[in-house]
PDB file of C-alpha atoms in Angstrom:
ATOM      1  CA  UNK R   1      29.756 110.255 121.073  1.00  0.00           C
ATOM      2  CA  UNK R   2      31.778 111.903 123.608  1.00  0.00           C
ATOM      3  CA  UNK R   3      34.511 108.692 123.736  1.00  0.00           C
ATOM      4  CA  UNK R   4      35.046 108.917 119.969  1.00  0.00           C
ATOM      5  CA  UNK R   5      35.604 112.731 120.251  1.00  0.00           C
ATOM      6  CA  UNK R   6      38.568 111.293 123.214  1.00  0.00           C
ATOM      7  CA  UNK R   7      39.537 108.411 120.611  1.00  0.00           C
ATOM      8  CA  UNK R   8      39.888 110.937 117.901  1.00  0.00           C
ATOM      9  CA  UNK R   9      41.912 113.641 120.027  1.00  0.00           C
ATOM     10  CA  UNK R  10      44.298 110.914 121.128  1.00  0.00           C
ATOM     11  CA  UNK R  11      44.463 109.653 117.806  1.00  0.00           C
ATOM     12  CA  UNK R  12      45.229 113.239 116.170  1.00  0.00           C
ATOM     13  CA  UNK R  13      47.533 114.194 118.420  1.00  0.00           C
ATOM     14  CA  UNK R  14      49.339 110.604 118.214  1.00  0.00           C
ATOM     15  CA  UNK R  15      50.166 110.810 114.539  1.00  0.00           C
ATOM     16  CA  UNK R  16      52.843 113.503 114.695  1.00  0.00           C
ATOM     17  CA  UNK R  17      54.729 110.994 116.756  1.00  0.00           C
ATOM     18  CA  UNK R  18      54.624 108.397 114.667  1.00  0.00           C
ATOM     19  CA  UNK R  19      57.197 106.920 112.837  1.00  0.00           C
ATOM     20  CA  UNK R  20      58.475 104.518 110.497  1.00  0.00           C
ATOM     21  CA  UNK R  21      61.532 103.236 109.588  1.00  0.00           C
ATOM     22  CA  UNK R  22      63.137 100.825 106.721  1.00  0.00           C
ATOM     23  CA  UNK R  23      65.996  98.320 107.976  1.00  0.00           C
ATOM     24  CA  UNK R  24      68.276  97.834 104.926  1.00  0.00           C
ATOM     25  CA  UNK R  25      70.848  94.679 104.884  1.00  0.00           C
ATOM     26  CA  UNK R  26      74.055  95.390 103.329  1.00  0.00           C
ATOM     27  CA  UNK R  27      76.354  93.053 102.603  1.00  0.00           C
ATOM     28  CA  UNK R  28      79.496  94.633 102.016  1.00  0.00           C
ATOM     29  CA  UNK R  29      82.945  92.891 100.403  1.00  0.00           C
ATOM     30  CA  UNK R  30      86.134  93.414 101.735  1.00  0.00           C
ATOM     31  CA  UNK R  31      84.806  94.313 105.254  1.00  0.00           C
ATOM     32  CA  UNK R  32      87.183  92.094 106.878  1.00  0.00           C
ATOM     33  CA  UNK R  33      88.839  94.418 110.009  1.00  0.00           C
ATOM     34  CA  UNK R  34      86.778  96.129 112.677  1.00  0.00           C
ATOM     35  CA  UNK R  35      89.395  99.458 112.618  1.00  0.00           C
ATOM     36  CA  UNK R  36      89.355  99.730 108.624  1.00  0.00           C
ATOM     37  CA  UNK R  37      85.488  99.350 109.047  1.00  0.00           C
ATOM     38  CA  UNK R  38      84.588 102.426 111.189  1.00  0.00           C
ATOM     39  CA  UNK R  39      84.714 104.736 108.442  1.00  0.00           C
ATOM     40  CA  UNK R  40      81.220 102.980 107.037  1.00  0.00           C
ATOM     41  CA  UNK R  41      80.020 104.018 110.473  1.00  0.00           C
ATOM     42  CA  UNK R  42      81.222 107.068 110.666  1.00  0.00           C
ATOM     43  CA  UNK R  43      79.662 107.914 107.298  1.00  0.00           C
ATOM     44  CA  UNK R  44      76.527 106.408 107.952  1.00  0.00           C
ATOM     45  CA  UNK R  45      76.461 108.067 111.133  1.00  0.00           C
ATOM     46  CA  UNK R  46      76.666 111.637 109.516  1.00  0.00           C
ATOM     47  CA  UNK R  47      73.429 111.440 107.807  1.00  0.00           C
ATOM     48  CA  UNK R  48      70.521 112.844 109.597  1.00  0.00           C
ATOM     49  CA  UNK R  49      67.900 110.043 107.856  1.00  0.00           C
ATOM     50  CA  UNK R  50      69.661 107.325 109.683  1.00  0.00           C
ATOM     51  CA  UNK R  51      68.356 106.079 113.307  1.00  0.00           C
ATOM     52  CA  UNK R  52      70.605 103.058 113.921  1.00  0.00           C
ATOM     53  CA  UNK R  53      74.145 101.483 112.484  1.00  0.00           C
ATOM     54  CA  UNK R  54      75.004  97.843 113.315  1.00  0.00           C
ATOM     55  CA  UNK R  55      78.091  96.194 111.677  1.00  0.00           C
ATOM     56  CA  UNK R  56      78.185  92.703 111.765  1.00  0.00           C
ATOM     57  CA  UNK R  57      81.910  91.191 111.233  1.00  0.00           C
ATOM     58  CA  UNK R  58      81.395  87.821 110.755  1.00  0.00           C
ATOM     59  CA  UNK R  59      77.898  87.993 108.247  1.00  0.00           C
ATOM     60  CA  UNK R  60      79.609  90.995 106.544  1.00  0.00           C
ATOM     61  CA  UNK R  61      75.964  92.704 106.790  1.00  0.00           C
ATOM     62  CA  UNK R  62      75.772  96.428 107.686  1.00  0.00           C
ATOM     63  CA  UNK R  63      72.224  96.961 108.774  1.00  0.00           C
ATOM     64  CA  UNK R  64      70.538 100.749 108.449  1.00  0.00           C
ATOM     65  CA  UNK R  65      67.497 102.185 110.197  1.00  0.00           C
ATOM     66  CA  UNK R  66      66.275 104.662 108.401  1.00  0.00           C
ATOM     67  CA  UNK R  67      63.565 106.996 108.609  1.00  0.00           C
ATOM     68  CA  UNK R  68      60.924 105.944 106.285  1.00  0.00           C
ATOM     69  CA  UNK R  69      59.950 109.952 105.317  1.00  0.00           C
ATOM     70  CA  UNK R  70      63.805 110.419 104.189  1.00  0.00           C
ATOM     71  CA  UNK R  71      64.512 107.108 101.777  1.00  0.00           C
ATOM     72  CA  UNK R  72      68.006 106.505 100.666  1.00  0.00           C
ATOM     73  CA  UNK R  73      68.311 104.735  97.471  1.00  0.00           C
ATOM     74  CA  UNK R  74      70.381 101.993  96.197  1.00  0.00           C
ATOM     75  CA  UNK R  75      73.165 104.343  94.514  1.00  0.00           C
ATOM     76  CA  UNK R  76      73.438 106.956  97.658  1.00  0.00           C
ATOM     77  CA  UNK R  77      74.393 103.533  99.878  1.00  0.00           C
ATOM     78  CA  UNK R  78      76.791 101.881  96.846  1.00  0.00           C
ATOM     79  CA  UNK R  79      78.463 105.344  96.772  1.00  0.00           C
ATOM     80  CA  UNK R  80      78.577 105.765 100.723  1.00  0.00           C
ATOM     81  CA  UNK R  81      80.615 102.195 100.462  1.00  0.00           C
ATOM     82  CA  UNK R  82      82.729 103.095  97.615  1.00  0.00           C
ATOM     83  CA  UNK R  83      83.720 105.850  99.464  1.00  0.00           C
ATOM     84  CA  UNK R  84      84.716 104.182 102.676  1.00  0.00           C
ATOM     85  CA  UNK R  85      86.394 101.897 100.623  1.00  0.00           C
ATOM     86  CA  UNK R  86      84.533  98.701 100.624  1.00  0.00           C
ATOM     87  CA  UNK R  87      82.243  97.096  98.038  1.00  0.00           C
ATOM     88  CA  UNK R  88      78.087  96.205  97.614  1.00  0.00           C
ATOM     89  CA  UNK R  89      77.636  92.958  97.033  1.00  0.00           C
ATOM     90  CA  UNK R  90      73.739  93.093  97.813  1.00  0.00           C
ATOM     91  CA  UNK R  91      71.233  95.565  99.793  1.00  0.00           C
ATOM     92  CA  UNK R  92      68.040  93.670 101.162  1.00  0.00           C
ATOM     93  CA  UNK R  93      65.095  95.727 102.226  1.00  0.00           C
ATOM     94  CA  UNK R  94      62.126  95.610 104.695  1.00  0.00           C
ATOM     95  CA  UNK R  95      59.899  97.940 106.902  1.00  0.00           C
ATOM     96  CA  UNK R  96      59.624  98.278 110.402  1.00  0.00           C
ATOM     97  CA  UNK R  97      56.663  99.620 112.377  1.00  0.00           C
TER      98      UNK R  97
ATOM     99  CA  UNK F   1     117.618  82.684 120.488  1.00  0.00           C
ATOM    100  CA  UNK F   2     118.485  81.376 116.824  1.00  0.00           C
ATOM    101  CA  UNK F   3     115.813  78.315 116.931  1.00  0.00           C
ATOM    102  CA  UNK F   4     113.083  81.077 117.765  1.00  0.00           C
ATOM    103  CA  UNK F   5     114.765  83.653 115.050  1.00  0.00           C
ATOM    104  CA  UNK F   6     113.637  80.933 112.616  1.00  0.00           C
ATOM    105  CA  UNK F   7     110.713  79.981 113.661  1.00  0.00           C
ATOM    106  CA  UNK F   8     109.528  83.474 113.572  1.00  0.00           C
ATOM    107  CA  UNK F   9     110.939  83.971 110.348  1.00  0.00           C
ATOM    108  CA  UNK F  10     109.099  80.812 108.865  1.00  0.00           C
ATOM    109  CA  UNK F  11     105.626  82.458 110.285  1.00  0.00           C
ATOM    110  CA  UNK F  12     105.943  85.332 108.046  1.00  0.00           C
ATOM    111  CA  UNK F  13     107.292  83.014 105.217  1.00  0.00           C
ATOM    112  CA  UNK F  14     104.344  80.896 105.421  1.00  0.00           C
ATOM    113  CA  UNK F  15     101.862  83.609 105.143  1.00  0.00           C
ATOM    114  CA  UNK F  16     101.761  85.935 101.994  1.00  0.00           C
ATOM    115  CA  UNK F  17     102.880  89.196 102.410  1.00  0.00           C
ATOM    116  CA  UNK F  18     100.642  92.377 103.496  1.00  0.00           C
ATOM    117  CA  UNK F  19     100.969  96.393 106.249  1.00  0.00           C
ATOM    118  CA  UNK F  20      98.373  97.696 108.763  1.00  0.00           C
ATOM    119  CA  UNK F  21      99.114 100.920 108.524  1.00  0.00           C
ATOM    120  CA  UNK F  22      96.686 102.020 105.388  1.00  0.00           C
ATOM    121  CA  UNK F  23      97.651 105.845 103.987  1.00  0.00           C
ATOM    122  CA  UNK F  24      94.375 106.127 102.375  1.00  0.00           C
ATOM    123  CA  UNK F  25      91.274 105.410 104.456  1.00  0.00           C
ATOM    124  CA  UNK F  26      87.712 106.735 103.939  1.00  0.00           C
ATOM    125  CA  UNK F  27      86.621 110.080 102.099  1.00  0.00           C
ATOM    126  CA  UNK F  28      87.018 112.762 104.523  1.00  0.00           C
ATOM    127  CA  UNK F  29      89.048 110.716 107.102  1.00  0.00           C
ATOM    128  CA  UNK F  30      91.576 111.387 108.962  1.00  0.00           C
ATOM    129  CA  UNK F  31      94.569 108.899 110.264  1.00  0.00           C
ATOM    130  CA  UNK F  32      97.389 109.536 112.610  1.00  0.00           C
ATOM    131  CA  UNK F  33     100.307 106.757 112.979  1.00  0.00           C
ATOM    132  CA  UNK F  34     103.064 107.576 115.598  1.00  0.00           C
ATOM    133  CA  UNK F  35     105.546 104.579 115.862  1.00  0.00           C
ATOM    134  CA  UNK F  36     108.711 104.520 118.156  1.00  0.00           C
ATOM    135  CA  UNK F  37     111.780 102.511 118.691  1.00  0.00           C
ATOM    136  CA  UNK F  38     115.208 103.789 120.329  1.00  0.00           C
ATOM    137  CA  UNK F  39     116.536 103.480 116.605  1.00  0.00           C
ATOM    138  CA  UNK F  40     113.818 105.286 114.659  1.00  0.00           C
ATOM    139  CA  UNK F  41     110.564 106.775 115.135  1.00  0.00           C
ATOM    140  CA  UNK F  42     107.913 108.052 112.724  1.00  0.00           C
ATOM    141  CA  UNK F  43     105.100 109.855 112.868  1.00  0.00           C
ATOM    142  CA  UNK F  44     102.628 110.299 109.811  1.00  0.00           C
ATOM    143  CA  UNK F  45      99.090 112.327 109.304  1.00  0.00           C
ATOM    144  CA  UNK F  46      97.357 111.746 106.481  1.00  0.00           C
ATOM    145  CA  UNK F  47      93.504 113.182 105.021  1.00  0.00           C
ATOM    146  CA  UNK F  48      92.265 111.284 102.603  1.00  0.00           C
ATOM    147  CA  UNK F  49      90.962 112.973  99.851  1.00  0.00           C
ATOM    148  CA  UNK F  50      88.666 110.336  98.412  1.00  0.00           C
ATOM    149  CA  UNK F  51      89.063 106.514  99.389  1.00  0.00           C
ATOM    150  CA  UNK F  52      91.567 106.455  96.274  1.00  0.00           C
ATOM    151  CA  UNK F  53      93.974 109.064  97.254  1.00  0.00           C
ATOM    152  CA  UNK F  54      95.197 110.810 100.168  1.00  0.00           C
ATOM    153  CA  UNK F  55      97.621 113.533 101.549  1.00  0.00           C
ATOM    154  CA  UNK F  56      99.906 114.035 104.716  1.00  0.00           C
ATOM    155  CA  UNK F  57     103.191 114.608 106.108  1.00  0.00           C
ATOM    156  CA  UNK F  58     105.723 112.663 108.052  1.00  0.00           C
ATOM    157  CA  UNK F  59     108.425 113.335 110.809  1.00  0.00           C
ATOM    158  CA  UNK F  60     111.217 110.417 110.562  1.00  0.00           C
ATOM    159  CA  UNK F  61     114.093 110.222 112.975  1.00  0.00           C
ATOM    160  CA  UNK F  62     116.934 107.693 111.960  1.00  0.00           C
ATOM    161  CA  UNK F  63     119.552 107.248 114.291  1.00  0.00           C
ATOM    162  CA  UNK F  64     122.231 105.196 111.600  1.00  0.00           C
ATOM    163  CA  UNK F  65     125.574 103.559 112.402  1.00  0.00           C
ATOM    164  CA  UNK F  66     127.102 106.930 110.817  1.00  0.00           C
ATOM    165  CA  UNK F  67     124.805 109.611 112.262  1.00  0.00           C
ATOM    166  CA  UNK F  68     121.534 110.701 113.497  1.00  0.00           C
ATOM    167  CA  UNK F  69     118.940 112.426 111.209  1.00  0.00           C
ATOM    168  CA  UNK F  70     115.496 113.867 111.196  1.00  0.00           C
ATOM    169  CA  UNK F  71     113.172 114.070 107.924  1.00  0.00           C
ATOM    170  CA  UNK F  72     110.036 116.558 107.295  1.00  0.00           C
ATOM    171  CA  UNK F  73     108.155 115.107 104.638  1.00  0.00           C
ATOM    172  CA  UNK F  74     105.200 116.480 102.812  1.00  0.00           C
ATOM    173  CA  UNK F  75     103.653 113.364 100.964  1.00  0.00           C
ATOM    174  CA  UNK F  76     100.734 112.042  98.007  1.00  0.00           C
ATOM    175  CA  UNK F  77      99.536 108.429  99.218  1.00  0.00           C
ATOM    176  CA  UNK F  78      97.706 106.904  96.131  1.00  0.00           C
ATOM    177  CA  UNK F  79      95.920 103.481  96.494  1.00  0.00           C
ATOM    178  CA  UNK F  80      96.773 101.576  93.448  1.00  0.00           C
ATOM    179  CA  UNK F  81      95.006  98.220  93.786  1.00  0.00           C
ATOM    180  CA  UNK F  82      92.349  97.130  96.069  1.00  0.00           C
ATOM    181  CA  UNK F  83      90.460  93.460  95.928  1.00  0.00           C
ATOM    182  CA  UNK F  84      87.546  93.688  97.926  1.00  0.00           C
ATOM    183  CA  UNK F  85      86.126  89.742  98.649  1.00  0.00           C
ATOM    184  CA  UNK F  86      83.598  88.878 100.673  1.00  0.00           C
ATOM    185  CA  UNK F  87      86.087  87.095 103.246  1.00  0.00           C
ATOM    186  CA  UNK F  88      89.190  88.826 102.476  1.00  0.00           C
ATOM    187  CA  UNK F  89      90.431  92.615 101.598  1.00  0.00           C
ATOM    188  CA  UNK F  90      93.880  93.244 100.152  1.00  0.00           C
ATOM    189  CA  UNK F  91      95.785  96.461  98.963  1.00  0.00           C
ATOM    190  CA  UNK F  92      99.054  98.200  96.780  1.00  0.00           C
ATOM    191  CA  UNK F  93      99.917 101.635  98.530  1.00  0.00           C
ATOM    192  CA  UNK F  94     102.176 104.129  96.505  1.00  0.00           C
ATOM    193  CA  UNK F  95     103.799 107.208  98.553  1.00  0.00           C
ATOM    194  CA  UNK F  96     105.675 110.238  97.545  1.00  0.00           C
ATOM    195  CA  UNK F  97     107.062 112.619  99.560  1.00  0.00           C
ATOM    196  CA  UNK F  98     109.214 115.473  99.611  1.00  0.00           C
ATOM    197  CA  UNK F  99     110.743 117.270 102.452  1.00  0.00           C
ATOM    198  CA  UNK F 100     114.132 118.601 104.338  1.00  0.00           C
ATOM    199  CA  UNK F 101     116.432 117.022 106.374  1.00  0.00           C
ATOM    200  CA  UNK F 102     118.716 117.743 109.474  1.00  0.00           C
ATOM    201  CA  UNK F 103     121.644 115.528 109.963  1.00  0.00           C
ATOM    202  CA  UNK F 104     123.857 115.456 113.372  1.00  0.00           C
ATOM    203  CA  UNK F 105     126.969 116.138 110.510  1.00  0.00           C
ATOM    204  CA  UNK F 106     126.517 117.419 107.515  1.00  0.00           C
ATOM    205  CA  UNK F 107     124.249 120.383 106.779  1.00  0.00           C
ATOM    206  CA  UNK F 108     120.375 120.684 106.445  1.00  0.00           C
ATOM    207  CA  UNK F 109     119.317 119.331 103.324  1.00  0.00           C
ATOM    208  CA  UNK F 110     116.269 118.332 100.933  1.00  0.00           C
ATOM    209  CA  UNK F 111     115.108 114.771 101.049  1.00  0.00           C
ATOM    210  CA  UNK F 112     112.373 112.670  99.033  1.00  0.00           C
ATOM    211  CA  UNK F 113     110.765 109.699 100.043  1.00  0.00           C
ATOM    212  CA  UNK F 114     109.266 106.980  98.310  1.00  0.00           C
ATOM    213  CA  UNK F 115     107.026 104.054  99.666  1.00  0.00           C
ATOM    214  CA  UNK F 116     105.461 100.703  97.941  1.00  0.00           C
ATOM    215  CA  UNK F 117     103.102  98.576 100.449  1.00  0.00           C
ATOM    216  CA  UNK F 118     101.072  96.176 100.104  1.00  0.00           C
ATOM    217  CA  UNK F 119      98.298  94.261 102.219  1.00  0.00           C
ATOM    218  CA  UNK F 120      96.200  91.111 102.401  1.00  0.00           C
ATOM    219  CA  UNK F 121      93.952  89.996 105.640  1.00  0.00           C
ATOM    220  CA  UNK F 122      91.230  87.892 106.469  1.00  0.00           C
ATOM    221  CA  UNK F 123      89.517  88.207 109.887  1.00  0.00           C
ATOM    222  CA  UNK F 124      91.877  85.615 111.163  1.00  0.00           C
ATOM    223  CA  UNK F 125      95.190  86.249 108.984  1.00  0.00           C
ATOM    224  CA  UNK F 126      97.135  89.226 107.794  1.00  0.00           C
ATOM    225  CA  UNK F 127      99.663  89.991 106.062  1.00  0.00           C
ATOM    226  CA  UNK F 128     101.994  92.988 104.959  1.00  0.00           C
ATOM    227  CA  UNK F 129     105.270  94.287 102.680  1.00  0.00           C
ATOM    228  CA  UNK F 130     105.984  97.882 103.092  1.00  0.00           C
ATOM    229  CA  UNK F 131     109.342  99.114 101.319  1.00  0.00           C
ATOM    230  CA  UNK F 132     110.522 102.491 101.593  1.00  0.00           C
ATOM    231  CA  UNK F 133     113.442 104.583 101.046  1.00  0.00           C
ATOM    232  CA  UNK F 134     114.243 108.273 101.930  1.00  0.00           C
ATOM    233  CA  UNK F 135     117.259 109.882 100.309  1.00  0.00           C
ATOM    234  CA  UNK F 136     119.059 113.285 101.035  1.00  0.00           C
ATOM    235  CA  UNK F 137     122.051 114.817  99.465  1.00  0.00           C
ATOM    236  CA  UNK F 138     125.543 113.368 101.020  1.00  0.00           C
ATOM    237  CA  UNK F 139     124.466 109.522 101.188  1.00  0.00           C
ATOM    238  CA  UNK F 140     122.424 110.149 103.999  1.00  0.00           C
ATOM    239  CA  UNK F 141     119.521 108.028 103.107  1.00  0.00           C
ATOM    240  CA  UNK F 142     117.465 105.364 105.230  1.00  0.00           C
ATOM    241  CA  UNK F 143     115.821 102.550 103.024  1.00  0.00           C
ATOM    242  CA  UNK F 144     113.665 100.124 105.332  1.00  0.00           C
ATOM    243  CA  UNK F 145     111.975  96.827 104.573  1.00  0.00           C
ATOM    244  CA  UNK F 146     109.344  95.848 106.845  1.00  0.00           C
ATOM    245  CA  UNK F 147     107.368  92.113 106.544  1.00  0.00           C
ATOM    246  CA  UNK F 148     104.727  91.325 108.687  1.00  0.00           C
ATOM    247  CA  UNK F 149     102.247  88.440 109.558  1.00  0.00           C
ATOM    248  CA  UNK F 150     100.032  88.017 112.051  1.00  0.00           C
ATOM    249  CA  UNK F 151      97.211  85.959 113.305  1.00  0.00           C
ATOM    250  CA  UNK F 152      93.736  86.479 115.120  1.00  0.00           C
ATOM    251  CA  UNK F 153      93.490  84.327 118.233  1.00  0.00           C
ATOM    252  CA  UNK F 154      89.652  85.209 118.841  1.00  0.00           C
ATOM    253  CA  UNK F 155      87.126  86.727 116.436  1.00  0.00           C
ATOM    254  CA  UNK F 156      85.871  89.351 118.457  1.00  0.00           C
ATOM    255  CA  UNK F 157      81.912  91.409 117.267  1.00  0.00           C
ATOM    256  CA  UNK F 158      82.630  95.191 115.686  1.00  0.00           C
ATOM    257  CA  UNK F 159      82.626  96.746 119.006  1.00  0.00           C
ATOM    258  CA  UNK F 160      84.533  94.915 120.980  1.00  0.00           C
ATOM    259  CA  UNK F 161      88.382  94.379 121.241  1.00  0.00           C
ATOM    260  CA  UNK F 162      90.175  92.928 118.553  1.00  0.00           C
ATOM    261  CA  UNK F 163      93.582  91.271 119.303  1.00  0.00           C
ATOM    262  CA  UNK F 164      96.079  90.539 116.632  1.00  0.00           C
ATOM    263  CA  UNK F 165      99.396  88.370 117.324  1.00  0.00           C
ATOM    264  CA  UNK F 166     102.047  89.454 115.036  1.00  0.00           C
ATOM    265  CA  UNK F 167     105.631  88.859 114.169  1.00  0.00           C
ATOM    266  CA  UNK F 168     107.492  91.695 112.318  1.00  0.00           C
ATOM    267  CA  UNK F 169     110.807  91.473 110.234  1.00  0.00           C
ATOM    268  CA  UNK F 170     112.462  94.698 109.231  1.00  0.00           C
ATOM    269  CA  UNK F 171     116.348  95.542 107.343  1.00  0.00           C
ATOM    270  CA  UNK F 172     117.646  98.463 107.841  1.00  0.00           C
ATOM    271  CA  UNK F 173     120.761  98.700 106.154  1.00  0.00           C
ATOM    272  CA  UNK F 174     121.847 101.861 107.530  1.00  0.00           C
ATOM    273  CA  UNK F 175     121.265 101.178 110.949  1.00  0.00           C
ATOM    274  CA  UNK F 176     123.517  99.785 113.788  1.00  0.00           C
ATOM    275  CA  UNK F 177     120.960  96.549 113.841  1.00  0.00           C
ATOM    276  CA  UNK F 178     120.129  95.839 110.420  1.00  0.00           C
ATOM    277  CA  UNK F 179     118.049  93.111 110.827  1.00  0.00           C
ATOM    278  CA  UNK F 180     115.524  93.018 113.751  1.00  0.00           C
ATOM    279  CA  UNK F 181     112.782  90.536 114.294  1.00  0.00           C
ATOM    280  CA  UNK F 182     109.895  91.661 116.614  1.00  0.00           C
ATOM    281  CA  UNK F 183     106.822  89.761 117.972  1.00  0.00           C
ATOM    282  CA  UNK F 184     104.133  92.488 118.909  1.00  0.00           C
ATOM    283  CA  UNK F 185     100.649  92.327 120.031  1.00  0.00           C
ATOM    284  CA  UNK F 186      98.246  95.041 117.947  1.00  0.00           C
ATOM    285  CA  UNK F 187      95.069  95.785 119.982  1.00  0.00           C
ATOM    286  CA  UNK F 188      91.796  97.557 117.914  1.00  0.00           C
ATOM    287  CA  UNK F 189      88.985  99.356 119.492  1.00  0.00           C
ATOM    288  CA  UNK F 190      87.033 101.205 117.543  1.00  0.00           C
ATOM    289  CA  UNK F 191      89.094 103.602 115.373  1.00  0.00           C
ATOM    290  CA  UNK F 192      91.925 103.337 118.248  1.00  0.00           C
ATOM    291  CA  UNK F 193      94.766 100.827 117.612  1.00  0.00           C
ATOM    292  CA  UNK F 194      98.034 100.141 119.960  1.00  0.00           C
ATOM    293  CA  UNK F 195     101.349  97.883 119.020  1.00  0.00           C
ATOM    294  CA  UNK F 196     103.050  96.728 122.079  1.00  0.00           C
ATOM    295  CA  UNK F 197     106.172  94.505 121.454  1.00  0.00           C
ATOM    296  CA  UNK F 198     110.186  94.459 121.723  1.00  0.00           C
ATOM    297  CA  UNK F 199     112.649  92.805 119.351  1.00  0.00           C
ATOM    298  CA  UNK F 200     114.488  89.956 119.615  1.00  0.00           C
ATOM    299  CA  UNK F 201     116.908  91.631 121.663  1.00  0.00           C
ATOM    300  CA  UNK F 202     114.814  93.079 123.541  1.00  0.00           C
ATOM    301  CA  UNK F 203     114.381  96.942 122.311  1.00  0.00           C
ATOM    302  CA  UNK F 204     110.988  98.119 122.696  1.00  0.00           C
ATOM    303  CA  UNK F 205     108.604  98.738 119.823  1.00  0.00           C
ATOM    304  CA  UNK F 206     105.334 100.529 120.705  1.00  0.00           C
ATOM    305  CA  UNK F 207     102.933 102.070 117.205  1.00  0.00           C
ATOM    306  CA  UNK F 208      99.356 103.564 117.349  1.00  0.00           C
ATOM    307  CA  UNK F 209      97.006 104.820 115.047  1.00  0.00           C
ATOM    308  CA  UNK F 210      93.983 106.364 115.029  1.00  0.00           C
ATOM    309  CA  UNK F 211      91.223 107.106 112.426  1.00  0.00           C
ATOM    310  CA  UNK F 212      88.880 110.042 112.572  1.00  0.00           C
TER     311      UNK F 212
END
């Protein structure tokens, strides 16, 4: 019984620290220059639900990791990419633990 | 020297036209672009209200064959057309500006500025064409056609140093040296860029750019 209480307490304390995130891979048209693509990084970087940003110029993919509790819609992503001067080709979503 | 000039001109005409100093960047983005040569200097600052247009100010210094003149211009830059493809990007920009002129011989006066520029680039090649005119009373006018082509000798990841080898040809009919050919190196690192070169006559060329 005592053991169960300990385990339950530990789990209870751990719940607030558990966080889930979503990884989104955005294939971007026109992203051929590192200097010009800084705008994408800057715009996503200003958002408080973005945990991580990675830009792969070879594959033309921007990978963002976002807080699952504050989702980002495809429309919002398209607007950010367009405001940065580019076009979205595809958006792929995946879950992270 | 003649062979070298011919080689550089050939290089430039092999690549299709294209400009590096984009006057419109990303929404809420600032761009600062100083350029220095012994005969002319430019300083351009732009703020992009959207990804389509920006407002800004420029200062130009021109040492012509007849006089020296400085211009201060408030300007509006507009992205006329952009082609975003998976492996390339091409742009056409237009700039219109008004301001003042200070001349070494004539009185101070108003001045106008017009520019049309286009660029095309992939991760490997870069080409740019820039045509501009500064006009003011008393025939104190300065025109420039700048044509550029470049190659990236290696492809670097996003956060690393990027290097370009560029050949630049400028035609400025009001200057002592009307036609100049400038081989230069361009470096990108994060949101900073630097260009260092020299004309075939040995005159230095320096340019920088920062986006933030």
